[in-house]
Tab-separated table of C-alpha atoms in Angstrom:
chain	number	residue	atom	x	y	z
A	1	MET	CA	-23.076	10.570	-8.475
A	2	ASN	CA	-21.435	8.757	-11.376
A	3	ILE	CA	-17.960	7.504	-10.434
A	4	VAL	CA	-15.479	5.810	-12.765
A	5	PHE	CA	-13.531	3.140	-10.900
A	6	VAL	CA	-10.392	1.638	-12.435
A	7	GLU	CA	-10.043	-2.158	-12.356
A	8	PRO	CA	-12.651	-3.627	-9.957
A	9	ASN	CA	-11.619	-7.260	-10.361
A	10	PHE	CA	-7.920	-7.649	-9.530
A	11	PRO	CA	-6.457	-7.949	-6.989
A	12	ARG	CA	-9.266	-9.524	-4.983
A	13	ASN	CA	-9.962	-6.667	-2.570
A	14	GLN	CA	-10.561	-4.244	-5.470
A	15	ARG	CA	-14.145	-5.459	-5.497
A	16	GLU	CA	-14.611	-3.890	-2.047
A	17	PHE	CA	-14.234	-0.410	-3.501
A	18	ALA	CA	-16.938	-1.124	-6.078
A	19	ARG	CA	-19.142	-2.554	-3.312
A	20	ALA	CA	-18.664	0.530	-1.174
A	21	LEU	CA	-19.378	3.009	-3.985
A	22	HIS	CA	-22.542	1.105	-4.845
A	23	GLY	CA	-23.485	0.980	-1.167
A	24	VAL	CA	-23.359	4.754	-0.667
A	25	GLY	CA	-25.547	5.379	-3.704
A	26	ALA	CA	-23.073	6.007	-6.516
A	27	SER	CA	-23.447	4.623	-10.014
A	28	VAL	CA	-20.250	2.667	-10.695
A	29	PHE	CA	-18.702	3.036	-14.155
A	30	ALA	CA	-15.904	0.468	-14.096
A	31	VAL	CA	-12.941	0.087	-16.444
A	32	GLY	CA	-11.128	-3.250	-16.300
A	33	GLU	CA	-8.998	-5.728	-18.156
A	34	THR	CA	-11.252	-8.735	-17.483
A	35	PRO	CA	-14.170	-9.628	-19.788
A	36	TRP	CA	-17.515	-8.716	-18.215
A	37	GLU	CA	-18.773	-12.283	-18.334
A	38	TRP	CA	-15.813	-13.416	-16.219
A	39	LEU	CA	-16.842	-11.216	-13.302
A	40	ASP	CA	-18.889	-13.048	-10.686
A	41	GLU	CA	-22.551	-12.163	-10.152
A	42	GLN	CA	-21.924	-10.305	-6.909
A	43	LEU	CA	-19.333	-7.990	-8.464
A	44	GLN	CA	-21.533	-7.479	-11.511
A	45	SER	CA	-24.383	-6.404	-9.216
A	46	TRP	CA	-22.258	-3.523	-7.911
A	47	VAL	CA	-21.188	-2.265	-11.352
A	48	ASP	CA	-23.671	-0.263	-13.432
A	49	HIS	CA	-21.574	0.135	-16.585
A	50	TYR	CA	-18.410	-1.663	-17.664
A	51	TYR	CA	-15.777	-1.056	-20.330
A	52	GLN	CA	-13.019	-3.551	-21.033
A	53	VAL	CA	-9.554	-2.398	-22.122
A	54	GLY	CA	-6.329	-4.222	-22.837
A	55	SER	CA	-4.438	-2.263	-20.165
A	56	VAL	CA	-5.748	0.182	-17.581
A	57	THR	CA	-2.289	1.761	-17.405
A	58	ASP	CA	-2.477	2.785	-21.082
A	59	VAL	CA	-3.612	6.417	-21.023
A	60	ASP	CA	-5.140	6.308	-24.500
A	61	GLN	CA	-7.197	3.204	-23.746
A	62	LEU	CA	-8.286	4.569	-20.384
A	63	ARG	CA	-9.286	7.879	-21.921
A	64	MET	CA	-11.291	6.096	-24.619
A	65	ALA	CA	-13.211	4.198	-21.935
A	66	VAL	CA	-14.026	7.340	-19.965
A	67	GLU	CA	-15.021	9.253	-23.102
A	68	HIS	CA	-17.402	6.412	-23.863
A	69	PHE	CA	-19.002	6.842	-20.446
A	70	GLN	CA	-19.149	10.627	-20.920
A	71	SER	CA	-20.996	10.149	-24.199
A	72	PHE	CA	-24.121	9.148	-22.291
A	73	ALA	CA	-23.630	10.282	-18.663
A	74	TRP	CA	-22.116	13.064	-16.596
A	75	ILE	CA	-19.030	11.721	-14.790
A	76	ASP	CA	-18.561	13.253	-11.340
A	77	GLY	CA	-15.353	11.502	-10.317
A	78	MET	CA	-12.735	8.943	-11.282
A	79	GLU	CA	-10.815	6.820	-8.788
A	80	ALA	CA	-7.860	4.438	-8.963
A	81	THR	CA	-6.525	2.624	-5.891
A	82	ILE	CA	-3.542	0.685	-7.299
A	83	GLU	CA	-0.176	2.481	-7.412
A	84	ALA	CA	0.465	1.841	-11.118
A	85	HIS	CA	-3.057	3.001	-12.035
A	86	THR	CA	-3.015	6.345	-10.230
A	87	LEU	CA	-1.013	8.450	-12.692
A	88	PRO	CA	-2.827	7.290	-15.866
A	89	ALA	CA	-6.116	7.981	-14.075
A	90	ALA	CA	-4.965	11.453	-13.036
A	91	ILE	CA	-3.867	12.292	-16.596
A	92	VAL	CA	-7.247	11.222	-17.985
A	93	ARG	CA	-9.109	13.076	-15.223
A	94	GLU	CA	-7.394	16.366	-15.995
A	95	ALA	CA	-7.712	15.928	-19.753
A	96	LEU	CA	-11.458	15.314	-19.507
A	97	GLY	CA	-12.261	17.866	-16.805
A	98	ILE	CA	-13.111	15.401	-14.023
A	99	PRO	CA	-12.415	16.496	-10.412
A	100	GLY	CA	-9.899	14.560	-8.344
A	101	THR	CA	-6.267	14.344	-7.311
A	102	SER	CA	-4.158	16.402	-9.716
A	103	VAL	CA	-1.506	15.101	-12.080
A	104	ARG	CA	1.123	17.096	-10.167
A	105	THR	CA	0.164	15.605	-6.804
A	106	THR	CA	-0.073	12.094	-8.236
A	107	TRP	CA	3.287	12.449	-9.967
A	108	LEU	CA	4.937	13.727	-6.778
A	109	CYS	CA	3.495	10.720	-4.948
A	110	ARG	CA	4.977	8.406	-7.608
A	111	ASP	CA	8.387	9.913	-8.387
A	112	LYS	CA	10.655	9.290	-5.393
A	113	PRO	CA	13.364	11.949	-6.018
A	114	ALA	CA	10.831	14.683	-6.914
A	115	MET	CA	8.717	13.742	-3.887
A	116	LYS	CA	11.607	14.084	-1.464
A	117	GLU	CA	12.907	17.249	-3.098
A	118	ALA	CA	9.525	18.940	-2.644
A	119	LEU	CA	9.273	17.823	0.972
A	120	ARG	CA	12.831	18.794	1.887
A	121	ALA	CA	12.181	22.247	0.440
A	122	ALA	CA	9.240	22.499	2.852
A	123	GLY	CA	11.346	21.443	5.831
A	124	VAL	CA	10.096	17.852	6.120
A	125	PRO	CA	12.862	15.545	7.464
A	126	THR	CA	13.696	12.932	4.809
A	127	ALA	CA	16.578	10.719	3.799
A	128	ALA	CA	19.007	12.241	1.317
A	129	SER	CA	18.106	11.184	-2.216
A	130	ALA	CA	18.619	11.976	-5.882
A	131	ALA	CA	17.718	10.924	-9.396
A	132	ALA	CA	20.671	9.154	-11.039
A	133	HIS	CA	21.027	8.955	-14.820
A	134	ASP	CA	24.354	7.121	-14.985
A	135	ILE	CA	27.101	5.595	-12.864
A	136	ASP	CA	28.755	8.987	-12.411
A	137	ASP	CA	25.605	10.321	-10.724
A	138	LEU	CA	25.564	7.304	-8.438
A	139	ARG	CA	29.242	7.726	-7.577
A	140	ASP	CA	28.772	11.440	-6.845
A	141	PHE	CA	25.929	10.663	-4.444
A	142	VAL	CA	27.986	8.034	-2.618
A	143	ASP	CA	30.984	10.383	-2.431
A	144	GLU	CA	28.772	12.888	-0.605
A	145	HIS	CA	26.687	10.588	1.585
A	146	GLY	CA	28.659	7.339	1.848
A	147	TYR	CA	27.476	3.717	1.963
A	148	PRO	CA	25.110	2.007	2.433
A	149	VAL	CA	22.625	3.391	-0.088
A	150	ILE	CA	19.345	2.227	-1.571
A	151	LEU	CA	18.663	1.934	-5.306
A	152	LYS	CA	15.050	1.720	-6.467
A	153	PRO	CA	12.823	2.568	-9.439
A	154	ARG	CA	11.698	6.194	-9.395
A	155	ASP	CA	8.051	5.091	-9.462
A	156	GLY	CA	8.239	1.763	-7.639
A	157	ALA	CA	5.676	0.596	-5.086
A	158	GLY	CA	6.731	-0.805	-1.723
A	159	ALA	CA	10.016	-2.701	-1.860
A	160	ALA	CA	9.640	-3.726	-5.520
A	161	GLY	CA	12.993	-3.415	-7.257
A	162	THR	CA	14.623	-1.950	-4.138
A	163	THR	CA	18.177	-3.009	-3.276
A	164	ARG	CA	20.609	-2.074	-0.529
A	165	VAL	CA	24.137	-1.427	-1.799
A	166	ASP	CA	27.201	-1.508	0.485
A	167	ASN	CA	30.163	-1.002	-1.872
A	168	PHE	CA	31.142	0.143	-5.349
A	169	ARG	CA	31.051	-3.326	-6.915
A	170	GLU	CA	27.482	-3.815	-5.711
A	171	LEU	CA	26.642	-0.314	-6.943
A	172	VAL	CA	27.768	-1.136	-10.478
A	173	ASP	CA	26.134	-4.564	-10.523
A	174	THR	CA	22.810	-3.330	-9.128
A	175	ALA	CA	22.683	-0.344	-11.467
A	176	ALA	CA	23.104	-2.741	-14.395
A	177	THR	CA	19.934	-4.609	-13.391
A	178	PHE	CA	17.857	-1.516	-14.206
A	179	GLY	CA	18.821	-1.882	-17.872
A	180	ALA	CA	17.904	0.976	-20.189
A	181	THR	CA	15.878	2.874	-17.577
A	182	GLU	CA	16.381	6.602	-18.089
A	183	SER	CA	17.021	7.247	-14.390
A	184	ILE	CA	16.666	5.576	-11.013
A	185	ALA	CA	16.391	6.775	-7.431
A	186	ILE	CA	19.328	6.569	-5.057
A	187	GLU	CA	18.795	7.223	-1.357
A	188	GLU	CA	20.685	7.323	1.885
A	189	PHE	CA	20.050	4.127	3.848
A	190	VAL	CA	18.242	5.002	7.076
A	191	GLU	CA	18.852	2.661	9.998
A	192	GLY	CA	15.952	2.308	12.386
A	193	HIS	CA	12.432	1.072	12.970
A	194	GLU	CA	10.124	1.168	9.950
A	195	GLY	CA	6.374	1.679	9.873
A	196	PHE	CA	3.589	3.328	7.942
A	197	TYR	CA	0.927	5.958	8.522
A	198	ASP	CA	-2.254	5.849	6.445
A	199	THR	CA	-4.869	8.550	6.089
A	200	LEU	CA	-8.174	9.290	4.432
A	201	SER	CA	-8.613	12.994	3.753
A	202	VAL	CA	-11.672	15.026	2.805
A	203	ASP	CA	-11.186	18.482	1.283
A	204	GLY	CA	-7.631	18.676	2.600
A	205	HIS	CA	-8.372	17.551	6.157
A	206	ILE	CA	-7.504	14.113	7.562
A	207	ALA	CA	-10.753	12.373	8.502
A	208	LEU	CA	-9.340	8.941	9.425
A	209	ASP	CA	-5.830	7.824	10.279
A	210	PHE	CA	-4.058	4.608	11.229
A	211	ALA	CA	-0.482	3.663	12.113
A	212	SER	CA	1.276	0.337	11.630
A	213	HIS	CA	4.674	-1.173	12.378
A	214	TYR	CA	6.873	-3.586	10.416
A	215	TYR	CA	8.777	-6.447	12.075
A	216	PRO	CA	11.407	-6.595	10.608
A	217	GLY	CA	11.863	-3.770	8.064
A	218	VAL	CA	10.570	-4.272	4.554
A	219	LEU	CA	13.915	-4.876	2.823
A	220	GLU	CA	14.845	-7.684	5.197
A	221	ALA	CA	11.305	-9.045	5.146
A	222	MET	CA	11.182	-9.267	1.369
A	223	ARG	CA	14.640	-10.764	0.920
A	224	THR	CA	15.045	-13.312	3.742
A	225	ARG	CA	13.265	-16.655	3.448
A	226	TRP	CA	13.616	-17.810	7.045
A	227	VAL	CA	11.965	-14.650	8.402
A	228	SER	CA	8.200	-14.772	9.003
A	229	PRO	CA	7.565	-11.029	8.647
A	230	GLN	CA	4.598	-9.241	10.135
A	231	TYR	CA	3.061	-5.835	10.317
A	232	ILE	CA	0.693	-4.700	13.041
A	233	SER	CA	-1.810	-1.876	13.074
A	234	THR	CA	-1.699	-0.256	16.489
A	235	ASN	CA	-4.717	0.758	18.546
A	236	ARG	CA	-2.628	3.245	20.573
A	237	VAL	CA	-2.738	6.093	18.053
A	238	ASP	CA	-4.769	8.275	20.416
A	239	GLN	CA	-2.640	7.495	23.472
A	240	ALA	CA	1.130	7.202	22.955
A	241	PRO	CA	2.979	10.555	22.551
A	242	PHE	CA	4.946	9.331	19.503
A	243	TYR	CA	1.814	9.262	17.369
A	244	ARG	CA	1.217	12.989	17.853
A	245	GLU	CA	4.584	13.599	16.188
A	246	LEU	CA	3.733	11.077	13.463
A	247	ARG	CA	0.365	12.742	12.853
A	248	ASP	CA	2.026	16.149	12.580
A	249	LEU	CA	4.438	14.725	9.998
A	250	GLY	CA	1.604	13.126	8.017
A	251	GLU	CA	-0.468	16.302	8.008
A	252	ARG	CA	2.522	18.314	6.797
A	253	VAL	CA	3.360	15.835	4.034
A	254	ASN	CA	-0.253	15.744	2.797
A	255	GLU	CA	-0.406	19.544	2.801
A	256	VAL	CA	2.838	20.005	0.884
A	257	LEU	CA	1.922	17.423	-1.751
A	258	GLY	CA	-1.615	18.758	-2.234
A	259	ILE	CA	-3.735	15.864	-0.956
A	260	HIS	CA	-7.395	16.917	-0.899
A	261	THR	CA	-9.971	14.104	-0.984
A	262	ALA	CA	-7.984	10.889	-1.200
A	263	PRO	CA	-6.388	8.073	0.772
A	264	THR	CA	-2.634	8.033	1.375
A	265	HIS	CA	-0.065	5.448	2.411
A	266	MET	CA	3.066	6.968	3.992
A	267	GLU	CA	6.169	5.033	5.033
A	268	TYR	CA	8.399	6.371	7.808
A	269	PHE	CA	11.523	5.523	9.816
A	270	VAL	CA	12.373	6.177	13.439
A	271	SER	CA	16.153	6.498	13.300
A	272	PRO	CA	18.808	7.755	15.729
A	273	LYS	CA	18.267	11.106	13.990
A	274	GLY	CA	14.554	11.063	14.856
A	275	LEU	CA	11.394	10.561	12.823
A	276	ARG	CA	12.096	10.601	9.085
A	277	PHE	CA	9.736	10.540	6.113
A	278	SER	CA	10.416	7.710	3.651
A	279	GLU	CA	7.814	7.848	0.846
A	280	ILE	CA	4.099	8.193	0.163
A	281	GLY	CA	1.479	6.979	-2.291
A	282	ALA	CA	-1.791	8.735	-3.099
A	283	ARG	CA	-3.710	5.492	-2.684
A	284	PRO	CA	-4.665	2.964	0.003
A	285	PRO	CA	-2.068	0.551	1.380
A	286	GLY	CA	-1.790	-2.846	-0.251
A	287	VAL	CA	-1.779	-6.455	1.023
A	288	GLY	CA	-5.198	-6.270	2.646
A	289	CYS	CA	-4.174	-3.648	5.181
A	290	TRP	CA	-7.557	-1.890	5.072
A	291	ASP	CA	-9.162	-5.181	6.130
A	292	LEU	CA	-7.064	-5.064	9.302
A	293	TYR	CA	-8.075	-1.456	9.952
A	294	SER	CA	-11.725	-2.423	9.587
A	295	ALA	CA	-11.375	-5.426	11.893
A	296	GLY	CA	-9.443	-3.529	14.540
A	297	ASN	CA	-11.711	-0.499	14.600
A	298	ASP	CA	-15.221	-1.887	14.054
A	299	ILE	CA	-15.698	0.100	10.844
A	300	ASP	CA	-16.055	-0.499	7.120
A	301	ILE	CA	-13.169	1.622	5.857
A	302	TYR	CA	-14.076	0.953	2.227
A	303	ARG	CA	-17.473	2.537	2.855
A	304	ALA	CA	-15.790	5.432	4.671
A	305	TRP	CA	-13.656	5.967	1.545
A	306	ALA	CA	-16.766	5.879	-0.641
A	307	ASP	CA	-18.496	8.390	1.636
A	308	ALA	CA	-15.485	10.683	1.281
A	309	ILE	CA	-15.548	10.417	-2.520
A	310	VAL	CA	-19.316	10.668	-2.984
A	311	HIS	CA	-20.523	12.769	-0.036
A	312	HIS	CA	-17.317	14.575	0.998
A	313	GLN	CA	-18.039	13.425	4.530
A	314	VAL	CA	-16.834	10.566	6.736
A	315	TRP	CA	-19.185	9.442	9.494
A	316	HIS	CA	-17.166	6.440	10.692
A	317	VAL	CA	-15.307	6.774	14.018
A	318	PRO	CA	-12.546	4.199	14.709
A	319	SER	CA	-13.087	2.331	17.965
A	320	ARG	CA	-9.336	1.613	18.426
A	321	ALA	CA	-10.588	-1.536	20.179
A	322	TYR	CA	-7.993	-3.900	18.745
A	323	ALA	CA	-4.524	-4.044	17.337
A	324	ALA	CA	-4.622	-6.147	14.165
A	325	GLY	CA	-1.815	-7.758	12.222
A	326	ILE	CA	-0.701	-10.250	9.613
A	327	ILE	CA	2.187	-12.699	9.617
A	328	ALA	CA	3.562	-14.113	6.365
A	329	LEU	CA	4.493	-17.794	6.517
A	330	ARG	CA	7.216	-18.648	4.016
A	331	PRO	CA	7.675	-22.087	2.456
A	332	ASP	CA	11.030	-23.663	3.260
A	333	ARG	CA	11.850	-23.884	-0.453
A	334	ASP	CA	10.363	-23.153	-3.861
A	335	GLY	CA	8.078	-25.693	-5.502
A	336	THR	CA	4.640	-26.852	-4.376
A	337	ILE	CA	3.360	-26.448	-0.804
A	338	THR	CA	3.017	-30.005	0.509
A	339	SER	CA	2.091	-29.506	4.175
A	340	ILE	CA	1.762	-26.937	6.957
A	341	ASP	CA	2.679	-27.996	10.501
A	342	GLY	CA	1.694	-26.409	13.809
A	343	LEU	CA	-1.771	-25.127	12.923
A	344	ASP	CA	-3.572	-27.191	15.572
A	345	ASP	CA	-1.336	-25.767	18.293
A	346	ILE	CA	-1.955	-22.207	17.136
A	347	ASN	CA	-5.714	-22.703	16.848
A	348	SER	CA	-5.898	-24.150	20.354
A	349	ARG	CA	-3.914	-21.239	21.820
A	350	TYR	CA	-5.284	-18.295	19.869
A	351	GLY	CA	-8.321	-19.446	17.921
A	352	GLU	CA	-10.622	-16.710	19.256
A	353	TRP	CA	-8.213	-14.012	18.000
A	354	ILE	CA	-7.655	-15.357	14.473
A	355	LEU	CA	-9.423	-13.234	11.849
A	356	ASP	CA	-8.700	-15.372	8.795
A	357	SER	CA	-5.909	-17.243	7.072
A	358	HIS	CA	-4.618	-18.452	3.734
A	359	LEU	CA	-3.078	-21.924	3.875
A	360	PRO	CA	-2.688	-23.068	0.253
A	361	VAL	CA	-1.539	-26.688	0.526
A	362	GLY	CA	-1.118	-28.032	-2.993
A	363	ALA	CA	-0.462	-24.633	-4.550
A	364	ALA	CA	2.726	-23.569	-6.274
A	365	THR	CA	4.927	-21.311	-4.161
A	366	GLN	CA	5.434	-17.650	-4.986
A	367	PRO	CA	8.749	-15.788	-4.660
A	368	ILE	CA	9.204	-14.438	-1.132
A	369	GLU	CA	9.762	-10.934	-2.522
A	370	ALA	CA	6.173	-11.023	-3.818
A	371	GLY	CA	5.019	-9.855	-0.405
A	372	TYR	CA	3.133	-10.665	2.774
A	373	MET	CA	0.226	-12.431	1.057
A	374	ALA	CA	2.244	-14.278	-1.592
A	375	ASN	CA	2.109	-17.684	0.092
A	376	ALA	CA	0.566	-18.675	3.442
A	377	TRP	CA	-0.517	-16.112	6.024
A	378	ILE	CA	-2.592	-15.662	9.168
A	379	ARG	CA	-4.312	-12.456	10.331
A	380	MET	CA	-5.133	-11.841	13.990
A	381	LYS	CA	-6.394	-9.157	16.372
A	382	HIS	CA	-6.169	-8.538	20.131
A	383	PRO	CA	-7.042	-5.657	22.494
A	384	ASP	CA	-3.403	-5.408	23.629
A	385	TYR	CA	-0.784	-4.497	21.017
A	386	ASP	CA	2.126	-6.150	22.835
A	387	ALA	CA	0.123	-9.329	23.384
A	388	LEU	CA	-0.712	-9.482	19.677
A	389	ARG	CA	2.912	-9.053	18.729
A	390	GLY	CA	3.843	-11.940	21.018
A	391	MET	CA	1.103	-14.098	19.510
A	392	LEU	CA	2.301	-13.405	15.978
A	393	ASP	CA	5.874	-14.188	17.009
A	394	ASP	CA	4.636	-17.498	18.384
A	395	VAL	CA	2.835	-18.238	15.122
A	396	GLY	CA	6.068	-17.603	13.237
A	397	ARG	CA	7.973	-20.040	15.441
A	398	THR	CA	5.281	-22.712	15.498
A	399	VAL	CA	3.821	-22.861	12.001
A	400	GLN	CA	6.101	-24.378	9.385
A	401	VAL	CA	5.268	-24.393	5.674
A	402	HIS	CA	6.885	-27.231	3.706
A	403	ALA	CA	7.308	-27.352	-0.045
A	404	GLY	CA	8.666	-29.945	-2.432
């Protein structure tokens, strides 16, 4: 099969999708923003044909690249795994007659108010939400649902651009930060535990699934410097009763939105009102989460994805042997990372359970809202979920990242 893959070079784990497609026998037709000669030899060995564009999110440029490939080869599929790339890829797919996730499904998985409206109509429990075009729309929503509320871009990924608002002054000030945007999403703030449920579906049926938990929730994690946030992929999916309810919710959401052969990343809350859907993307999770799934389950999930795309079959079976997680280690201030304390203690206590780490002494710091892998981090696994959570907590207390 001939598969177009969008942007194999950045971020770093994008290369794994090209590797996996090549490994299951596909010819990889890659479109990227990096000059071919800048790709390393290993990545080049996995790519059969390459077309450079100025922006892979520009539909016209992306279509031109795919039409070039179609001029000399039959294209069987086209895949994009980054949130911002999914809709341009879907538009080009439909325009050029290439099978794959539809524009409608991709749009519903991008546009927060439309997504929730479709799911509420199907009886899926979600937070109240709306598209707001001006301050009057925002005020009307608050009059009906009260504070606090969440404001976010309609097509944002993760917590990017997301702000909690607790009063009218904050509502006005936060709305102003969106500038000339035609409309934004406003949502009821849901109090409770936050996690995510990720799937890989083949022909409308979930072939692989994984569940993870945030500590603390994403908004607090991305806005509070002193917190060392973590998320953990559980290995109890087949055991604890809660995950049956979560699986039922995920299956229903995928069905309503029209997910056929694709990965998904679904956020959820467990609130006093019960399990509530938050949002979903028709793409894999970010920040190296698939690496944790692979490490915790003794599988190559990238290859499983490639098997789904190329062969419409997944042969991998998760072992559920380990819980696996990451802890983000924030610098104490912005500047340049000068030292990291406590690593010897952590290595002596938990060295056998450490998967890998990123400890960039000498590097410039990144804003804490840039995410779990923006600065220093450590990834670990353990057969017992609660033990792993305690270990990660200990890492957060012990390891201190200093900047100057």
